[in-house]
């Protein structure tokens, strides 16, 4: 028996030592919530995919945590006086992973592919571009159909990512050849993506890890357990319920930032039969619902108070948040008065939620709060795929959904509130709002632009096609020896400056 | 023997056809548009329409089915809608992962289940028997998911003895592979162990009551010899068949175990594919699973014939 005990301890010790030896010290291991989709910037759709592209593919422009545009492959840029020509100066020392030089011709070829590939998902992002010219190796000229204030922000992401021109005709997703600080090594679907340092990168000295290993671990508890056991160096999207326990663990640290998106309730005001009920037809009923919800309590009950209450499509602290629209306090008396005014003593309405524990709880809290004002909510819960389809087809009265957010304000409001917006599932339509949102797109001067958004928001806050509830805080957790993480509201992991102490 | 195999294969063809058709129809009946799901936030209606066209999703279901079948017969399983990878490649990549896990789990089940079953039968009605039953019952009733997470928290996070997740091939990095296999194989194997233990116990009890065991004892053989040399061999016969039939059990269990331990195997592939409405992948995985089942049954049948000459015909 004693011998057995000794043998077990010895085996356990041996097992414990080996992982430490097996893992080379300069690999950064990052836990992702999902497995990315196609690793082709022009076809890619997922948030986690963008995280991987941060290491793999350089973009023309980047953003700072304050959402300021900064140079990346483009060193400077300016718009012509009429706003119809964007001229960019490009780096001359950037190379693709296959050794080809990056130049204006390459940039042109990439943008053309993004615009013309049949299954490109970047077409809408580059819709304002008319023609692309490359007068010399370091100059790129985009002629626009209309002034487009969102264009530079688009170029900070996948639309502005550069693939080696030689690889454009092949199967890009199988082996993406970009110009980023790390090059593609291998991918095992549902498991890992491995990148290796590209030594000829123009900024190679800023990247201290030799390899980056992205692992897809969807279960939040398991992902955190992997970080705790030292299998991961950092993870994205730590669950709010795990924040406290991660913070109390000395071997870990947690960083957070308000994300760019919003979370709320989309109401069917105009999409088919389901809109024909008081909640869809009468703005006073929607106002009553909004007033019945205590956003602060909601965050406390469901998210341990970690998510900031919100009533606008932009994240707290964003330049475009309107100061004239403070978060309304809960006001049951006023809510009841509004219902009375609308001649609705008892409103019955259905709320669509995704069938996960968090959304179910959210739905119940909203239900309980609305009940007190005299709004009777029935909760319908399905998995996300069905919710999305029903929502798009107008088979919903209210739906609890959110948006991950875009750098440019347009991306958070135009698709949802414009009558032709492709995410406007409630088919809300107001010509005045359409006009303001269309105008705002074309104005380069931020203060002037903000005036349009403020005006549009004033109408939207009155008519409430979307009731905004809270902003999701993004939490990253990492081993405490990981230094130099520059957190950014876009939720990406930028690898520059990251190191292990 | 050859006729048996041939007959079995002929019967398998309509079975596979029906399974495929059933799953195909069932998937299309599921609400949710795959491209709406995979487009997620990037839903450009034009692109979605274009993708539906490329993947022929607007054709009638029956036309889609036969188009798919026509390709499969030629060895083309199509591509994953989500990542664009060939389905057959994905299956070939994931299959060894799950086979490795399943083999290790069966080993765990045998190593734990059979000795405990023998022990319980030998000491029937005593504390040993009851505690073995209690262990077996808990093994059957503890959900894999919960048990897996608890094990990770204890062994990986707290004691830091084993890596918490992931996969390595036993043929490439044997040592790492074993470390990563221990916990998932234990989680998946313990339920099966309980199952084997109960069956071993009852088979043993049956055999121990038989005349030849009484004769052996009367001969003055010591108990160990009676159990191991005489009783066990006969008791194991039904157990061996059971073990081959546990294949289905294992695959179902692997779905959850692979999720918990982030093992990129068959189970994880199919769950992700269903949630993403990745039709081609689901279809391919189901077809392969059905073929696997039929093969296992065929092997069991052949084994019967090999073991029991009375079943041989002509």
PDB file of C-alpha atoms in Angstrom, chain B residues 6-256:
ATOM      1  CA  UNK B   6     -22.003  -9.336 -47.761  1.00  0.00           C
ATOM      2  CA  UNK B   7     -25.569  -9.645 -46.512  1.00  0.00           C
ATOM      3  CA  UNK B   8     -24.818  -7.197 -43.715  1.00  0.00           C
ATOM      4  CA  UNK B   9     -23.365  -4.660 -46.102  1.00  0.00           C
ATOM      5  CA  UNK B  10     -26.364  -4.909 -48.385  1.00  0.00           C
ATOM      6  CA  UNK B  11     -28.695  -4.313 -45.447  1.00  0.00           C
ATOM      7  CA  UNK B  12     -26.546  -1.355 -44.394  1.00  0.00           C
ATOM      8  CA  UNK B  13     -27.122   0.594 -47.605  1.00  0.00           C
ATOM      9  CA  UNK B  14     -30.847   1.322 -47.134  1.00  0.00           C
ATOM     10  CA  UNK B  15     -30.202   2.005 -43.450  1.00  0.00           C
ATOM     11  CA  UNK B  16     -27.594   4.641 -44.275  1.00  0.00           C
ATOM     12  CA  UNK B  17     -29.855   6.140 -46.914  1.00  0.00           C
ATOM     13  CA  UNK B  18     -32.752   6.458 -44.494  1.00  0.00           C
ATOM     14  CA  UNK B  19     -30.580   7.883 -41.723  1.00  0.00           C
ATOM     15  CA  UNK B  20     -29.203  10.495 -44.111  1.00  0.00           C
ATOM     16  CA  UNK B  21     -32.609  11.433 -45.436  1.00  0.00           C
ATOM     17  CA  UNK B  22     -34.052  11.667 -41.950  1.00  0.00           C
ATOM     18  CA  UNK B  23     -31.275  13.898 -40.644  1.00  0.00           C
ATOM     19  CA  UNK B  24     -31.360  16.007 -43.779  1.00  0.00           C
ATOM     20  CA  UNK B  25     -35.081  16.631 -43.437  1.00  0.00           C
ATOM     21  CA  UNK B  26     -34.842  17.189 -39.701  1.00  0.00           C
ATOM     22  CA  UNK B  27     -32.130  19.789 -40.118  1.00  0.00           C
ATOM     23  CA  UNK B  28     -34.068  21.708 -42.711  1.00  0.00           C
ATOM     24  CA  UNK B  29     -37.071  21.646 -40.387  1.00  0.00           C
ATOM     25  CA  UNK B  30     -35.024  23.395 -37.698  1.00  0.00           C
ATOM     26  CA  UNK B  31     -35.783  27.084 -37.573  1.00  0.00           C
ATOM     27  CA  UNK B  32     -32.930  29.439 -38.370  1.00  0.00           C
ATOM     28  CA  UNK B  33     -31.102  30.300 -41.547  1.00  0.00           C
ATOM     29  CA  UNK B  34     -27.477  29.119 -41.504  1.00  0.00           C
ATOM     30  CA  UNK B  35     -26.274  32.224 -43.265  1.00  0.00           C
ATOM     31  CA  UNK B  36     -28.178  34.513 -40.958  1.00  0.00           C
ATOM     32  CA  UNK B  37     -26.496  32.721 -38.056  1.00  0.00           C
ATOM     33  CA  UNK B  38     -23.029  32.707 -39.494  1.00  0.00           C
ATOM     34  CA  UNK B  39     -23.374  36.205 -40.873  1.00  0.00           C
ATOM     35  CA  UNK B  40     -24.152  37.242 -37.306  1.00  0.00           C
ATOM     36  CA  UNK B  41     -23.765  40.977 -37.171  1.00  0.00           C
ATOM     37  CA  UNK B  42     -22.573  41.306 -40.746  1.00  0.00           C
ATOM     38  CA  UNK B  43     -25.847  40.613 -42.370  1.00  0.00           C
ATOM     39  CA  UNK B  44     -25.766  42.175 -45.740  1.00  0.00           C
ATOM     40  CA  UNK B  45     -28.975  40.860 -47.367  1.00  0.00           C
ATOM     41  CA  UNK B  46     -27.344  40.810 -50.794  1.00  0.00           C
ATOM     42  CA  UNK B  47     -24.472  38.636 -49.632  1.00  0.00           C
ATOM     43  CA  UNK B  48     -26.767  36.286 -47.726  1.00  0.00           C
ATOM     44  CA  UNK B  49     -28.894  35.840 -50.833  1.00  0.00           C
ATOM     45  CA  UNK B  50     -25.789  35.219 -52.893  1.00  0.00           C
ATOM     46  CA  UNK B  51     -24.480  32.616 -50.412  1.00  0.00           C
ATOM     47  CA  UNK B  52     -27.843  30.862 -50.342  1.00  0.00           C
ATOM     48  CA  UNK B  53     -27.600  30.641 -54.079  1.00  0.00           C
ATOM     49  CA  UNK B  54     -24.043  29.264 -54.052  1.00  0.00           C
ATOM     50  CA  UNK B  55     -24.996  26.591 -51.539  1.00  0.00           C
ATOM     51  CA  UNK B  56     -28.330  25.943 -53.306  1.00  0.00           C
ATOM     52  CA  UNK B  57     -30.316  26.522 -50.128  1.00  0.00           C
ATOM     53  CA  UNK B  58     -33.264  27.917 -52.046  1.00  0.00           C
ATOM     54  CA  UNK B  59     -33.839  24.680 -53.936  1.00  0.00           C
ATOM     55  CA  UNK B  60     -36.543  22.287 -52.659  1.00  0.00           C
ATOM     56  CA  UNK B  61     -35.241  20.097 -49.817  1.00  0.00           C
ATOM     57  CA  UNK B  62     -35.537  16.922 -51.845  1.00  0.00           C
ATOM     58  CA  UNK B  63     -33.491  18.397 -54.699  1.00  0.00           C
ATOM     59  CA  UNK B  64     -30.876  19.511 -52.180  1.00  0.00           C
ATOM     60  CA  UNK B  65     -30.820  16.046 -50.663  1.00  0.00           C
ATOM     61  CA  UNK B  66     -30.180  14.255 -53.914  1.00  0.00           C
ATOM     62  CA  UNK B  67     -27.600  16.818 -54.950  1.00  0.00           C
ATOM     63  CA  UNK B  68     -25.827  16.133 -51.671  1.00  0.00           C
ATOM     64  CA  UNK B  69     -26.209  12.377 -52.063  1.00  0.00           C
ATOM     65  CA  UNK B  70     -24.833  12.519 -55.594  1.00  0.00           C
ATOM     66  CA  UNK B  71     -21.725  14.264 -54.318  1.00  0.00           C
ATOM     67  CA  UNK B  72     -21.275  11.918 -51.370  1.00  0.00           C
ATOM     68  CA  UNK B  73     -21.403   8.872 -53.610  1.00  0.00           C
ATOM     69  CA  UNK B  74     -18.479  10.405 -55.475  1.00  0.00           C
ATOM     70  CA  UNK B  75     -16.644  10.940 -52.191  1.00  0.00           C
ATOM     71  CA  UNK B  76     -17.332  14.686 -51.955  1.00  0.00           C
ATOM     72  CA  UNK B  77     -18.894  15.616 -48.633  1.00  0.00           C
ATOM     73  CA  UNK B  78     -19.026  19.329 -49.426  1.00  0.00           C
ATOM     74  CA  UNK B  79     -17.594  22.187 -47.421  1.00  0.00           C
ATOM     75  CA  UNK B  80     -18.315  23.616 -44.008  1.00  0.00           C
ATOM     76  CA  UNK B  81     -20.548  26.667 -44.343  1.00  0.00           C
ATOM     77  CA  UNK B  82     -18.810  28.264 -41.393  1.00  0.00           C
ATOM     78  CA  UNK B  83     -15.131  27.931 -42.194  1.00  0.00           C
ATOM     79  CA  UNK B  84     -15.093  26.777 -45.795  1.00  0.00           C
ATOM     80  CA  UNK B  85     -13.044  23.666 -44.937  1.00  0.00           C
ATOM     81  CA  UNK B  86     -13.869  20.369 -46.671  1.00  0.00           C
ATOM     82  CA  UNK B  87     -16.201  18.284 -44.508  1.00  0.00           C
ATOM     83  CA  UNK B  88     -14.389  15.023 -45.173  1.00  0.00           C
ATOM     84  CA  UNK B  89     -11.105  16.602 -44.086  1.00  0.00           C
ATOM     85  CA  UNK B  90     -12.721  17.807 -40.872  1.00  0.00           C
ATOM     86  CA  UNK B  91     -14.120  14.368 -40.145  1.00  0.00           C
ATOM     87  CA  UNK B  92     -10.796  12.687 -40.792  1.00  0.00           C
ATOM     88  CA  UNK B  93      -9.131  15.253 -38.565  1.00  0.00           C
ATOM     89  CA  UNK B  94     -11.584  14.787 -35.672  1.00  0.00           C
ATOM     90  CA  UNK B  95     -12.208  11.065 -35.831  1.00  0.00           C
ATOM     91  CA  UNK B  96      -8.844   9.922 -34.416  1.00  0.00           C
ATOM     92  CA  UNK B  97      -9.295  12.389 -31.560  1.00  0.00           C
ATOM     93  CA  UNK B  98     -12.538  10.817 -30.447  1.00  0.00           C
ATOM     94  CA  UNK B  99     -11.311   7.279 -31.091  1.00  0.00           C
ATOM     95  CA  UNK B 100      -8.358   7.960 -28.811  1.00  0.00           C
ATOM     96  CA  UNK B 101     -10.653   9.305 -26.101  1.00  0.00           C
ATOM     97  CA  UNK B 102     -13.110   6.437 -26.520  1.00  0.00           C
ATOM     98  CA  UNK B 103     -10.381   3.810 -26.341  1.00  0.00           C
ATOM     99  CA  UNK B 104      -8.927   5.328 -23.194  1.00  0.00           C
ATOM    100  CA  UNK B 105     -12.391   5.534 -21.646  1.00  0.00           C
ATOM    101  CA  UNK B 106     -13.139   1.904 -22.400  1.00  0.00           C
ATOM    102  CA  UNK B 107      -9.830   0.986 -20.781  1.00  0.00           C
ATOM    103  CA  UNK B 108     -10.723   2.991 -17.701  1.00  0.00           C
ATOM    104  CA  UNK B 109     -14.157   1.379 -17.623  1.00  0.00           C
ATOM    105  CA  UNK B 110     -12.697  -2.119 -17.874  1.00  0.00           C
ATOM    106  CA  UNK B 111      -9.965  -1.532 -15.325  1.00  0.00           C
ATOM    107  CA  UNK B 112     -12.394  -0.109 -12.787  1.00  0.00           C
ATOM    108  CA  UNK B 113     -15.635  -1.890 -13.618  1.00  0.00           C
ATOM    109  CA  UNK B 114     -14.644  -5.517 -13.947  1.00  0.00           C
ATOM    110  CA  UNK B 115     -12.525  -5.973 -10.773  1.00  0.00           C
ATOM    111  CA  UNK B 116     -15.097  -4.158  -8.671  1.00  0.00           C
ATOM    112  CA  UNK B 117     -17.837  -6.277 -10.195  1.00  0.00           C
ATOM    113  CA  UNK B 118     -15.932  -9.443  -9.315  1.00  0.00           C
ATOM    114  CA  UNK B 119     -15.285  -8.178  -5.826  1.00  0.00           C
ATOM    115  CA  UNK B 120     -18.950  -7.354  -5.303  1.00  0.00           C
ATOM    116  CA  UNK B 121     -20.034 -10.774  -6.533  1.00  0.00           C
ATOM    117  CA  UNK B 122     -17.528 -12.538  -4.306  1.00  0.00           C
ATOM    118  CA  UNK B 123     -18.682 -10.677  -1.269  1.00  0.00           C
ATOM    119  CA  UNK B 124     -22.360 -10.596  -2.127  1.00  0.00           C
ATOM    120  CA  UNK B 125     -24.552  -9.037   0.537  1.00  0.00           C
ATOM    121  CA  UNK B 126     -21.644  -7.631   2.510  1.00  0.00           C
ATOM    122  CA  UNK B 127     -20.422  -4.068   3.026  1.00  0.00           C
ATOM    123  CA  UNK B 128     -18.094  -4.516   0.043  1.00  0.00           C
ATOM    124  CA  UNK B 129     -21.010  -5.336  -2.231  1.00  0.00           C
ATOM    125  CA  UNK B 130     -23.116  -2.438  -1.036  1.00  0.00           C
ATOM    126  CA  UNK B 131     -20.332   0.104  -1.278  1.00  0.00           C
ATOM    127  CA  UNK B 132     -19.510  -1.126  -4.777  1.00  0.00           C
ATOM    128  CA  UNK B 133     -23.156  -0.653  -5.723  1.00  0.00           C
ATOM    129  CA  UNK B 134     -23.177   2.811  -4.196  1.00  0.00           C
ATOM    130  CA  UNK B 135     -20.062   3.767  -6.168  1.00  0.00           C
ATOM    131  CA  UNK B 136     -21.604   2.373  -9.339  1.00  0.00           C
ATOM    132  CA  UNK B 137     -24.840   4.223  -8.793  1.00  0.00           C
ATOM    133  CA  UNK B 138     -23.063   7.518  -8.242  1.00  0.00           C
ATOM    134  CA  UNK B 139     -20.925   6.869 -11.304  1.00  0.00           C
ATOM    135  CA  UNK B 140     -24.100   6.482 -13.327  1.00  0.00           C
ATOM    136  CA  UNK B 141     -25.894   9.452 -11.851  1.00  0.00           C
ATOM    137  CA  UNK B 142     -23.194  12.152 -11.694  1.00  0.00           C
ATOM    138  CA  UNK B 143     -23.497  14.291 -14.817  1.00  0.00           C
ATOM    139  CA  UNK B 144     -20.319  14.219 -16.889  1.00  0.00           C
ATOM    140  CA  UNK B 145     -20.370  17.954 -17.326  1.00  0.00           C
ATOM    141  CA  UNK B 146     -20.392  18.728 -13.630  1.00  0.00           C
ATOM    142  CA  UNK B 147     -17.951  15.980 -12.745  1.00  0.00           C
ATOM    143  CA  UNK B 148     -15.546  17.203 -15.425  1.00  0.00           C
ATOM    144  CA  UNK B 149     -15.564  20.780 -14.199  1.00  0.00           C
ATOM    145  CA  UNK B 150     -15.083  19.647 -10.594  1.00  0.00           C
ATOM    146  CA  UNK B 151     -12.140  17.506 -11.623  1.00  0.00           C
ATOM    147  CA  UNK B 152     -10.559  20.399 -13.530  1.00  0.00           C
ATOM    148  CA  UNK B 153     -10.974  22.678 -10.533  1.00  0.00           C
ATOM    149  CA  UNK B 154      -9.462  20.135  -8.171  1.00  0.00           C
ATOM    150  CA  UNK B 155      -6.738  18.498 -10.216  1.00  0.00           C
ATOM    151  CA  UNK B 156      -5.691  21.310 -12.560  1.00  0.00           C
ATOM    152  CA  UNK B 157      -6.501  24.536 -10.764  1.00  0.00           C
ATOM    153  CA  UNK B 158      -5.982  23.540  -7.165  1.00  0.00           C
ATOM    154  CA  UNK B 159      -3.398  20.749  -7.250  1.00  0.00           C
ATOM    155  CA  UNK B 160      -1.901  21.722 -10.618  1.00  0.00           C
ATOM    156  CA  UNK B 161      -1.169  18.092 -11.440  1.00  0.00           C
ATOM    157  CA  UNK B 162      -2.623  17.808 -14.914  1.00  0.00           C
ATOM    158  CA  UNK B 163      -3.339  20.204 -17.782  1.00  0.00           C
ATOM    159  CA  UNK B 164      -6.948  21.348 -17.775  1.00  0.00           C
ATOM    160  CA  UNK B 165      -7.792  20.781 -21.396  1.00  0.00           C
ATOM    161  CA  UNK B 166      -6.713  20.176 -24.930  1.00  0.00           C
ATOM    162  CA  UNK B 167      -5.607  17.297 -27.049  1.00  0.00           C
ATOM    163  CA  UNK B 168      -2.393  15.682 -28.206  1.00  0.00           C
ATOM    164  CA  UNK B 169      -2.085  12.595 -30.330  1.00  0.00           C
ATOM    165  CA  UNK B 170      -0.749   9.558 -28.484  1.00  0.00           C
ATOM    166  CA  UNK B 171       1.392   8.734 -31.520  1.00  0.00           C
ATOM    167  CA  UNK B 172       3.016  12.166 -31.703  1.00  0.00           C
ATOM    168  CA  UNK B 173       3.488  13.255 -28.096  1.00  0.00           C
ATOM    169  CA  UNK B 174       2.651  10.152 -26.048  1.00  0.00           C
ATOM    170  CA  UNK B 175       3.477  11.618 -22.666  1.00  0.00           C
ATOM    171  CA  UNK B 176       1.528  14.849 -23.165  1.00  0.00           C
ATOM    172  CA  UNK B 177      -1.312  12.893 -24.677  1.00  0.00           C
ATOM    173  CA  UNK B 178      -1.588  10.674 -21.608  1.00  0.00           C
ATOM    174  CA  UNK B 179      -1.640  13.652 -19.279  1.00  0.00           C
ATOM    175  CA  UNK B 180      -4.401  15.264 -21.272  1.00  0.00           C
ATOM    176  CA  UNK B 181      -6.335  12.008 -21.532  1.00  0.00           C
ATOM    177  CA  UNK B 182      -6.443  11.011 -17.876  1.00  0.00           C
ATOM    178  CA  UNK B 183      -9.227  13.297 -16.721  1.00  0.00           C
ATOM    179  CA  UNK B 184     -11.554  13.118 -19.725  1.00  0.00           C
ATOM    180  CA  UNK B 185     -11.094   9.346 -19.980  1.00  0.00           C
ATOM    181  CA  UNK B 186     -11.896   9.023 -16.316  1.00  0.00           C
ATOM    182  CA  UNK B 187     -14.984  11.217 -16.593  1.00  0.00           C
ATOM    183  CA  UNK B 188     -16.264   9.424 -19.649  1.00  0.00           C
ATOM    184  CA  UNK B 189     -15.154   5.996 -18.396  1.00  0.00           C
ATOM    185  CA  UNK B 190     -16.618   6.140 -14.913  1.00  0.00           C
ATOM    186  CA  UNK B 191     -20.216   5.970 -16.070  1.00  0.00           C
ATOM    187  CA  UNK B 192     -19.364   3.006 -18.275  1.00  0.00           C
ATOM    188  CA  UNK B 193     -17.397   1.453 -15.447  1.00  0.00           C
ATOM    189  CA  UNK B 194     -20.511   1.502 -13.314  1.00  0.00           C
ATOM    190  CA  UNK B 195     -22.433  -0.152 -16.096  1.00  0.00           C
ATOM    191  CA  UNK B 196     -19.771  -2.838 -16.577  1.00  0.00           C
ATOM    192  CA  UNK B 197     -19.496  -3.390 -12.852  1.00  0.00           C
ATOM    193  CA  UNK B 198     -23.182  -4.139 -12.477  1.00  0.00           C
ATOM    194  CA  UNK B 199     -23.171  -6.543 -15.385  1.00  0.00           C
ATOM    195  CA  UNK B 200     -19.968  -8.252 -14.253  1.00  0.00           C
ATOM    196  CA  UNK B 201     -21.468  -8.699 -10.819  1.00  0.00           C
ATOM    197  CA  UNK B 202     -24.664 -10.334 -12.030  1.00  0.00           C
ATOM    198  CA  UNK B 203     -22.872 -12.492 -14.597  1.00  0.00           C
ATOM    199  CA  UNK B 204     -20.428 -13.605 -11.922  1.00  0.00           C
ATOM    200  CA  UNK B 205     -23.203 -14.426  -9.493  1.00  0.00           C
ATOM    201  CA  UNK B 206     -24.889 -16.532 -12.106  1.00  0.00           C
ATOM    202  CA  UNK B 207     -21.733 -18.434 -12.887  1.00  0.00           C
ATOM    203  CA  UNK B 208     -20.817 -18.871  -9.229  1.00  0.00           C
ATOM    204  CA  UNK B 209     -24.106 -20.652  -8.695  1.00  0.00           C
ATOM    205  CA  UNK B 210     -23.458 -23.144 -11.462  1.00  0.00           C
ATOM    206  CA  UNK B 211     -22.619 -26.802 -10.956  1.00  0.00           C
ATOM    207  CA  UNK B 212     -19.099 -26.768 -12.285  1.00  0.00           C
ATOM    208  CA  UNK B 213     -18.067 -24.068  -9.839  1.00  0.00           C
ATOM    209  CA  UNK B 214     -19.479 -26.159  -7.031  1.00  0.00           C
ATOM    210  CA  UNK B 215     -17.489 -29.092  -8.363  1.00  0.00           C
ATOM    211  CA  UNK B 216     -14.352 -26.992  -8.518  1.00  0.00           C
ATOM    212  CA  UNK B 217     -14.836 -25.955  -4.947  1.00  0.00           C
ATOM    213  CA  UNK B 218     -15.603 -29.481  -3.886  1.00  0.00           C
ATOM    214  CA  UNK B 219     -12.370 -30.528  -5.527  1.00  0.00           C
ATOM    215  CA  UNK B 220     -10.682 -28.375  -2.892  1.00  0.00           C
ATOM    216  CA  UNK B 221      -9.471 -25.577  -5.177  1.00  0.00           C
ATOM    217  CA  UNK B 222      -8.852 -22.354  -3.345  1.00  0.00           C
ATOM    218  CA  UNK B 223     -11.335 -19.536  -3.950  1.00  0.00           C
ATOM    219  CA  UNK B 224      -8.970 -17.379  -6.037  1.00  0.00           C
ATOM    220  CA  UNK B 225      -8.387 -20.176  -8.480  1.00  0.00           C
ATOM    221  CA  UNK B 226     -12.103 -20.885  -8.693  1.00  0.00           C
ATOM    222  CA  UNK B 227     -12.898 -17.269  -9.458  1.00  0.00           C
ATOM    223  CA  UNK B 228     -10.091 -16.433 -11.862  1.00  0.00           C
ATOM    224  CA  UNK B 229      -9.504 -19.687 -13.630  1.00  0.00           C
ATOM    225  CA  UNK B 230     -13.022 -21.038 -13.857  1.00  0.00           C
ATOM    226  CA  UNK B 231     -15.773 -18.544 -13.160  1.00  0.00           C
ATOM    227  CA  UNK B 232     -14.413 -15.350 -14.693  1.00  0.00           C
ATOM    228  CA  UNK B 233     -13.814 -16.690 -18.176  1.00  0.00           C
ATOM    229  CA  UNK B 234     -17.402 -17.721 -18.618  1.00  0.00           C
ATOM    230  CA  UNK B 235     -18.768 -14.640 -16.921  1.00  0.00           C
ATOM    231  CA  UNK B 236     -16.791 -12.400 -19.279  1.00  0.00           C
ATOM    232  CA  UNK B 237     -18.505 -13.649 -22.428  1.00  0.00           C
ATOM    233  CA  UNK B 238     -21.545 -11.358 -22.225  1.00  0.00           C
ATOM    234  CA  UNK B 239     -19.323  -8.539 -20.948  1.00  0.00           C
ATOM    235  CA  UNK B 240     -17.230  -8.538 -24.118  1.00  0.00           C
ATOM    236  CA  UNK B 241     -20.300  -8.142 -26.307  1.00  0.00           C
ATOM    237  CA  UNK B 242     -21.589  -5.403 -24.058  1.00  0.00           C
ATOM    238  CA  UNK B 243     -18.346  -3.515 -24.389  1.00  0.00           C
ATOM    239  CA  UNK B 244     -18.589  -3.387 -28.174  1.00  0.00           C
ATOM    240  CA  UNK B 245     -22.146  -2.161 -27.865  1.00  0.00           C
ATOM    241  CA  UNK B 246     -21.071   0.631 -25.524  1.00  0.00           C
ATOM    242  CA  UNK B 247     -19.751   2.474 -28.564  1.00  0.00           C
ATOM    243  CA  UNK B 248     -22.974   4.476 -28.907  1.00  0.00           C
ATOM    244  CA  UNK B 249     -22.993   5.332 -25.233  1.00  0.00           C
ATOM    245  CA  UNK B 250     -19.427   6.550 -25.584  1.00  0.00           C
ATOM    246  CA  UNK B 251     -20.134   8.781 -28.525  1.00  0.00           C
ATOM    247  CA  UNK B 252     -23.044  10.405 -26.715  1.00  0.00           C
ATOM    248  CA  UNK B 253     -20.892  10.919 -23.633  1.00  0.00           C
ATOM    249  CA  UNK B 254     -18.038  12.261 -25.714  1.00  0.00           C
ATOM    250  CA  UNK B 255     -20.200  15.171 -26.854  1.00  0.00           C
ATOM    251  CA  UNK B 256     -20.276  16.589 -23.332  1.00  0.00           C
TER     252      UNK B 256
END
